[in-house]
Amino acid sequence: MQQITRAGEPLDVAGTLPAKGQSVPKMTLTNTDLQDVTLETYAGKRKVLNIIPSVDTPTCAMSTRHFNELASNLADTVVLVVSADLPFAAKRFCGAEGLDNVETLSTFRHPEFREAWGVALCNNPMEGLCARAVVVLDADNRVLHSELVSELKNEPDYEAALAALN
């Protein structure tokens, strides 16, 4: 079991985040059209997974906006914002914010993603949500960069994620 903090208070996180050089576990998530997607949906593209608790929190909203801006300059790369948010809420958020360079995906029908990818908040009131993490994959789904953010209220290291793509 891993641990992170939220405002300095410890939070348990089940599973192990995929590490640099590894292949990642399979995943199935739900997009805003209520269609299930997998990594194969994005075959041939590099992927940045911005994994967050909810777009309805300030830090999550900020990181989604920031990755949307960065994505406009990334060739052959898709930015996937993964959360437990319902697809309707994620679609509403991106529409209201004018964010069209990221794709939001939900774990709401696929809770197994959280533990398989090492981001399952557990044993605390936030159980059922994802810890904040970034995983960057090459076109063959090998990990170029991964970060489990140690303090839930902090933003990820955007520069490290981008550097992995260069």
PDB file of C-alpha atoms in Angstrom:
ATOM      1  CA  MET A   1       0.000   0.000   0.000  1.00  0.00           C
ATOM      2  CA  GLN A   2       1.269   3.427  -0.959  1.00  0.00           C
ATOM      3  CA  GLN A   3       0.531   6.629   0.899  1.00  0.00           C
ATOM      4  CA  ILE A   4       0.035  10.216  -0.158  1.00  0.00           C
ATOM      5  CA  THR A   5      -1.294  13.153   1.828  1.00  0.00           C
ATOM      6  CA  ARG A   6      -4.207  15.549   1.599  1.00  0.00           C
ATOM      7  CA  ALA A   7      -3.486  18.791   3.449  1.00  0.00           C
ATOM      8  CA  GLY A   8      -0.763  16.873   5.294  1.00  0.00           C
ATOM      9  CA  GLU A   9      -3.075  14.043   6.433  1.00  0.00           C
ATOM     10  CA  PRO A  10      -2.101  10.571   5.192  1.00  0.00           C
ATOM     11  CA  LEU A  11      -4.243   8.782   2.601  1.00  0.00           C
ATOM     12  CA  ASP A  12      -3.815   5.137   1.565  1.00  0.00           C
ATOM     13  CA  VAL A  13      -3.509   4.305  -2.122  1.00  0.00           C
ATOM     14  CA  ALA A  14      -3.958   0.703  -3.272  1.00  0.00           C
ATOM     15  CA  GLY A  15      -2.072  -0.782  -6.174  1.00  0.00           C
ATOM     16  CA  THR A  16       1.208   0.224  -7.779  1.00  0.00           C
ATOM     17  CA  LEU A  17       1.560   2.964 -10.367  1.00  0.00           C
ATOM     18  CA  PRO A  18       3.253   1.608 -13.524  1.00  0.00           C
ATOM     19  CA  ALA A  19       6.927   2.613 -13.561  1.00  0.00           C
ATOM     20  CA  LYS A  20       9.127   3.957 -16.353  1.00  0.00           C
ATOM     21  CA  GLY A  21       9.979   1.254 -18.881  1.00  0.00           C
ATOM     22  CA  GLN A  22       7.043  -1.001 -17.973  1.00  0.00           C
ATOM     23  CA  SER A  23       4.078  -1.981 -20.067  1.00  0.00           C
ATOM     24  CA  VAL A  24       0.817  -0.881 -18.496  1.00  0.00           C
ATOM     25  CA  PRO A  25      -2.145  -2.975 -17.420  1.00  0.00           C
ATOM     26  CA  LYS A  26      -5.122  -3.178 -19.732  1.00  0.00           C
ATOM     27  CA  MET A  27      -7.731  -0.534 -19.182  1.00  0.00           C
ATOM     28  CA  THR A  28     -11.325   0.051 -20.082  1.00  0.00           C
ATOM     29  CA  LEU A  29     -12.859   3.435 -19.313  1.00  0.00           C
ATOM     30  CA  THR A  30     -15.987   5.296 -20.429  1.00  0.00           C
ATOM     31  CA  ASN A  31     -15.878   8.385 -22.643  1.00  0.00           C
ATOM     32  CA  THR A  32     -18.344  11.275 -22.755  1.00  0.00           C
ATOM     33  CA  ASP A  33     -20.457   9.451 -25.362  1.00  0.00           C
ATOM     34  CA  LEU A  34     -20.893   6.612 -22.831  1.00  0.00           C
ATOM     35  CA  GLN A  35     -18.749   4.357 -25.014  1.00  0.00           C
ATOM     36  CA  ASP A  36     -16.127   2.109 -23.469  1.00  0.00           C
ATOM     37  CA  VAL A  37     -12.607   2.748 -24.729  1.00  0.00           C
ATOM     38  CA  THR A  38      -9.295   0.948 -24.253  1.00  0.00           C
ATOM     39  CA  LEU A  39      -5.676   1.795 -24.973  1.00  0.00           C
ATOM     40  CA  GLU A  40      -6.209   0.200 -28.384  1.00  0.00           C
ATOM     41  CA  THR A  41      -8.682   3.011 -29.131  1.00  0.00           C
ATOM     42  CA  TYR A  42      -5.626   5.298 -29.259  1.00  0.00           C
ATOM     43  CA  ALA A  43      -3.310   2.893 -31.123  1.00  0.00           C
ATOM     44  CA  GLY A  44      -0.312   4.541 -32.730  1.00  0.00           C
ATOM     45  CA  LYS A  45      -0.501   7.616 -30.510  1.00  0.00           C
ATOM     46  CA  ARG A  46       1.485   8.624 -27.483  1.00  0.00           C
ATOM     47  CA  LYS A  47      -0.730   9.049 -24.452  1.00  0.00           C
ATOM     48  CA  VAL A  48      -0.637  11.350 -21.450  1.00  0.00           C
ATOM     49  CA  LEU A  49      -2.957  10.133 -18.711  1.00  0.00           C
ATOM     50  CA  ASN A  50      -3.788  12.952 -16.330  1.00  0.00           C
ATOM     51  CA  ILE A  51      -5.429  10.959 -13.540  1.00  0.00           C
ATOM     52  CA  ILE A  52      -7.392  13.093 -11.075  1.00  0.00           C
ATOM     53  CA  PRO A  53      -9.990  12.783  -8.301  1.00  0.00           C
ATOM     54  CA  SER A  54     -12.594  15.099  -9.941  1.00  0.00           C
ATOM     55  CA  VAL A  55     -12.742  17.975 -12.414  1.00  0.00           C
ATOM     56  CA  ASP A  56     -14.909  19.742  -9.835  1.00  0.00           C
ATOM     57  CA  THR A  57     -11.933  20.500  -7.583  1.00  0.00           C
ATOM     58  CA  PRO A  58      -9.621  23.492  -8.099  1.00  0.00           C
ATOM     59  CA  THR A  59      -6.354  21.579  -8.632  1.00  0.00           C
ATOM     60  CA  CYS A  60      -7.963  19.026 -10.948  1.00  0.00           C
ATOM     61  CA  ALA A  61      -9.556  21.789 -13.005  1.00  0.00           C
ATOM     62  CA  MET A  62      -6.211  23.607 -13.169  1.00  0.00           C
ATOM     63  CA  SER A  63      -4.298  20.516 -14.342  1.00  0.00           C
ATOM     64  CA  THR A  64      -6.966  19.725 -16.947  1.00  0.00           C
ATOM     65  CA  ARG A  65      -6.728  23.279 -18.301  1.00  0.00           C
ATOM     66  CA  HIS A  66      -2.922  23.148 -18.291  1.00  0.00           C
ATOM     67  CA  PHE A  67      -2.767  19.803 -20.105  1.00  0.00           C
ATOM     68  CA  ASN A  68      -5.354  21.074 -22.612  1.00  0.00           C
ATOM     69  CA  GLU A  69      -3.019  23.975 -23.406  1.00  0.00           C
ATOM     70  CA  LEU A  70       0.037  21.705 -23.653  1.00  0.00           C
ATOM     71  CA  ALA A  71      -1.797  19.181 -25.829  1.00  0.00           C
ATOM     72  CA  SER A  72      -2.307  21.707 -28.599  1.00  0.00           C
ATOM     73  CA  ASN A  73       1.465  21.540 -29.267  1.00  0.00           C
ATOM     74  CA  LEU A  74       1.932  17.748 -29.044  1.00  0.00           C
ATOM     75  CA  ALA A  75       2.086  15.787 -32.285  1.00  0.00           C
ATOM     76  CA  ASP A  76       0.689  12.243 -32.379  1.00  0.00           C
ATOM     77  CA  THR A  77      -0.309  12.538 -28.726  1.00  0.00           C
ATOM     78  CA  VAL A  78      -3.637  12.300 -26.948  1.00  0.00           C
ATOM     79  CA  VAL A  79      -4.214  13.669 -23.447  1.00  0.00           C
ATOM     80  CA  LEU A  80      -6.656  11.566 -21.450  1.00  0.00           C
ATOM     81  CA  VAL A  81      -8.111  13.030 -18.265  1.00  0.00           C
ATOM     82  CA  VAL A  82      -9.185  10.094 -16.096  1.00  0.00           C
ATOM     83  CA  SER A  83     -11.467  10.507 -13.068  1.00  0.00           C
ATOM     84  CA  ALA A  84     -14.442   8.973 -11.307  1.00  0.00           C
ATOM     85  CA  ASP A  85     -16.583  11.866 -12.586  1.00  0.00           C
ATOM     86  CA  LEU A  86     -19.659  10.908 -14.528  1.00  0.00           C
ATOM     87  CA  PRO A  87     -19.125  11.440 -18.267  1.00  0.00           C
ATOM     88  CA  PHE A  88     -21.875  14.099 -18.237  1.00  0.00           C
ATOM     89  CA  ALA A  89     -20.042  16.187 -15.632  1.00  0.00           C
ATOM     90  CA  ALA A  90     -16.710  15.918 -17.427  1.00  0.00           C
ATOM     91  CA  LYS A  91     -18.322  16.884 -20.743  1.00  0.00           C
ATOM     92  CA  ARG A  92     -20.062  19.852 -19.106  1.00  0.00           C
ATOM     93  CA  PHE A  93     -16.802  21.017 -17.513  1.00  0.00           C
ATOM     94  CA  CYS A  94     -14.784  20.812 -20.742  1.00  0.00           C
ATOM     95  CA  GLY A  95     -17.573  22.485 -22.719  1.00  0.00           C
ATOM     96  CA  ALA A  96     -17.905  25.349 -20.247  1.00  0.00           C
ATOM     97  CA  GLU A  97     -14.122  25.811 -20.190  1.00  0.00           C
ATOM     98  CA  GLY A  98     -13.664  25.500 -23.967  1.00  0.00           C
ATOM     99  CA  LEU A  99     -11.277  22.564 -23.531  1.00  0.00           C
ATOM    100  CA  ASP A 100     -11.095  20.589 -26.745  1.00  0.00           C
ATOM    101  CA  ASN A 101      -7.533  19.219 -26.684  1.00  0.00           C
ATOM    102  CA  VAL A 102      -8.165  16.663 -23.934  1.00  0.00           C
ATOM    103  CA  GLU A 103     -10.451  13.670 -23.777  1.00  0.00           C
ATOM    104  CA  THR A 104     -12.135  12.899 -20.470  1.00  0.00           C
ATOM    105  CA  LEU A 105     -12.625   9.294 -19.411  1.00  0.00           C
ATOM    106  CA  SER A 106     -14.519   7.943 -16.425  1.00  0.00           C
ATOM    107  CA  THR A 107     -13.873   5.043 -14.078  1.00  0.00           C
ATOM    108  CA  PHE A 108     -17.527   4.987 -12.987  1.00  0.00           C
ATOM    109  CA  ARG A 109     -18.242   1.644 -14.715  1.00  0.00           C
ATOM    110  CA  HIS A 110     -14.678   0.406 -14.356  1.00  0.00           C
ATOM    111  CA  PRO A 111     -13.489   0.647 -10.741  1.00  0.00           C
ATOM    112  CA  GLU A 112     -10.854  -2.027 -11.426  1.00  0.00           C
ATOM    113  CA  PHE A 113      -8.797   0.631 -13.241  1.00  0.00           C
ATOM    114  CA  ARG A 114      -7.977   2.426  -9.993  1.00  0.00           C
ATOM    115  CA  GLU A 115      -6.178  -0.457  -8.291  1.00  0.00           C
ATOM    116  CA  ALA A 116      -4.685  -1.928 -11.488  1.00  0.00           C
ATOM    117  CA  TRP A 117      -3.058   1.438 -12.205  1.00  0.00           C
ATOM    118  CA  GLY A 118      -2.072   2.145  -8.570  1.00  0.00           C
ATOM    119  CA  VAL A 119      -4.311   5.176  -7.984  1.00  0.00           C
ATOM    120  CA  ALA A 120      -7.105   3.729  -5.791  1.00  0.00           C
ATOM    121  CA  LEU A 121      -7.757   5.952  -2.796  1.00  0.00           C
ATOM    122  CA  CYS A 122      -8.902   3.621  -0.018  1.00  0.00           C
ATOM    123  CA  ASN A 123      -9.497   3.374   3.737  1.00  0.00           C
ATOM    124  CA  ASN A 124     -10.515   7.029   3.887  1.00  0.00           C
ATOM    125  CA  PRO A 125     -13.497   9.243   3.038  1.00  0.00           C
ATOM    126  CA  MET A 126     -12.188   9.698  -0.540  1.00  0.00           C
ATOM    127  CA  GLU A 127     -12.420   5.973  -1.276  1.00  0.00           C
ATOM    128  CA  GLY A 128     -13.703   5.378  -4.795  1.00  0.00           C
ATOM    129  CA  LEU A 129     -11.780   8.323  -6.252  1.00  0.00           C
ATOM    130  CA  CYS A 130      -8.402   8.310  -7.984  1.00  0.00           C
ATOM    131  CA  ALA A 131      -5.243   9.740  -6.481  1.00  0.00           C
ATOM    132  CA  ARG A 132      -3.586  12.433  -8.610  1.00  0.00           C
ATOM    133  CA  ALA A 133      -1.071  10.915 -11.027  1.00  0.00           C
ATOM    134  CA  VAL A 134       0.379  11.360 -14.491  1.00  0.00           C
ATOM    135  CA  VAL A 135       1.451   8.476 -16.698  1.00  0.00           C
ATOM    136  CA  VAL A 136       3.042   9.169 -20.100  1.00  0.00           C
ATOM    137  CA  LEU A 137       3.053   6.312 -22.618  1.00  0.00           C
ATOM    138  CA  ASP A 138       4.753   5.863 -25.958  1.00  0.00           C
ATOM    139  CA  ALA A 139       2.799   4.627 -28.974  1.00  0.00           C
ATOM    140  CA  ASP A 140       3.414   1.018 -27.834  1.00  0.00           C
ATOM    141  CA  ASN A 141       2.026   1.720 -24.324  1.00  0.00           C
ATOM    142  CA  ARG A 142       5.359   1.583 -22.542  1.00  0.00           C
ATOM    143  CA  VAL A 143       5.748   4.023 -19.681  1.00  0.00           C
ATOM    144  CA  LEU A 144       7.995   7.000 -20.433  1.00  0.00           C
ATOM    145  CA  HIS A 145       7.149   8.825 -17.208  1.00  0.00           C
ATOM    146  CA  SER A 146       4.980   8.251 -14.157  1.00  0.00           C
ATOM    147  CA  GLU A 147       4.260  10.368 -11.111  1.00  0.00           C
ATOM    148  CA  LEU A 148       1.992   9.715  -8.168  1.00  0.00           C
ATOM    149  CA  VAL A 149       1.627  13.215  -6.729  1.00  0.00           C
ATOM    150  CA  SER A 150       2.568  12.965  -3.052  1.00  0.00           C
ATOM    151  CA  GLU A 151       0.212  15.736  -1.860  1.00  0.00           C
ATOM    152  CA  LEU A 152      -3.275  15.495  -3.362  1.00  0.00           C
ATOM    153  CA  LYS A 153      -3.709  19.269  -3.470  1.00  0.00           C
ATOM    154  CA  ASN A 154      -0.510  19.765  -5.521  1.00  0.00           C
ATOM    155  CA  GLU A 155      -0.301  19.926  -9.289  1.00  0.00           C
ATOM    156  CA  PRO A 156       1.763  17.325 -11.149  1.00  0.00           C
ATOM    157  CA  ASP A 157       5.199  18.016 -12.610  1.00  0.00           C
ATOM    158  CA  TYR A 158       4.140  19.167 -16.073  1.00  0.00           C
ATOM    159  CA  GLU A 159       7.710  19.727 -17.239  1.00  0.00           C
ATOM    160  CA  ALA A 160       8.758  16.172 -16.407  1.00  0.00           C
ATOM    161  CA  ALA A 161       5.749  14.805 -18.279  1.00  0.00           C
ATOM    162  CA  LEU A 162       6.548  16.946 -21.329  1.00  0.00           C
ATOM    163  CA  ALA A 163      10.251  16.121 -21.197  1.00  0.00           C
ATOM    164  CA  ALA A 164       9.383  12.424 -21.443  1.00  0.00           C
ATOM    165  CA  LEU A 165       7.736  13.108 -24.807  1.00  0.00           C
ATOM    166  CA  ASN A 166      10.805  14.843 -26.266  1.00  0.00           C
TER     167      ASN A 166
END
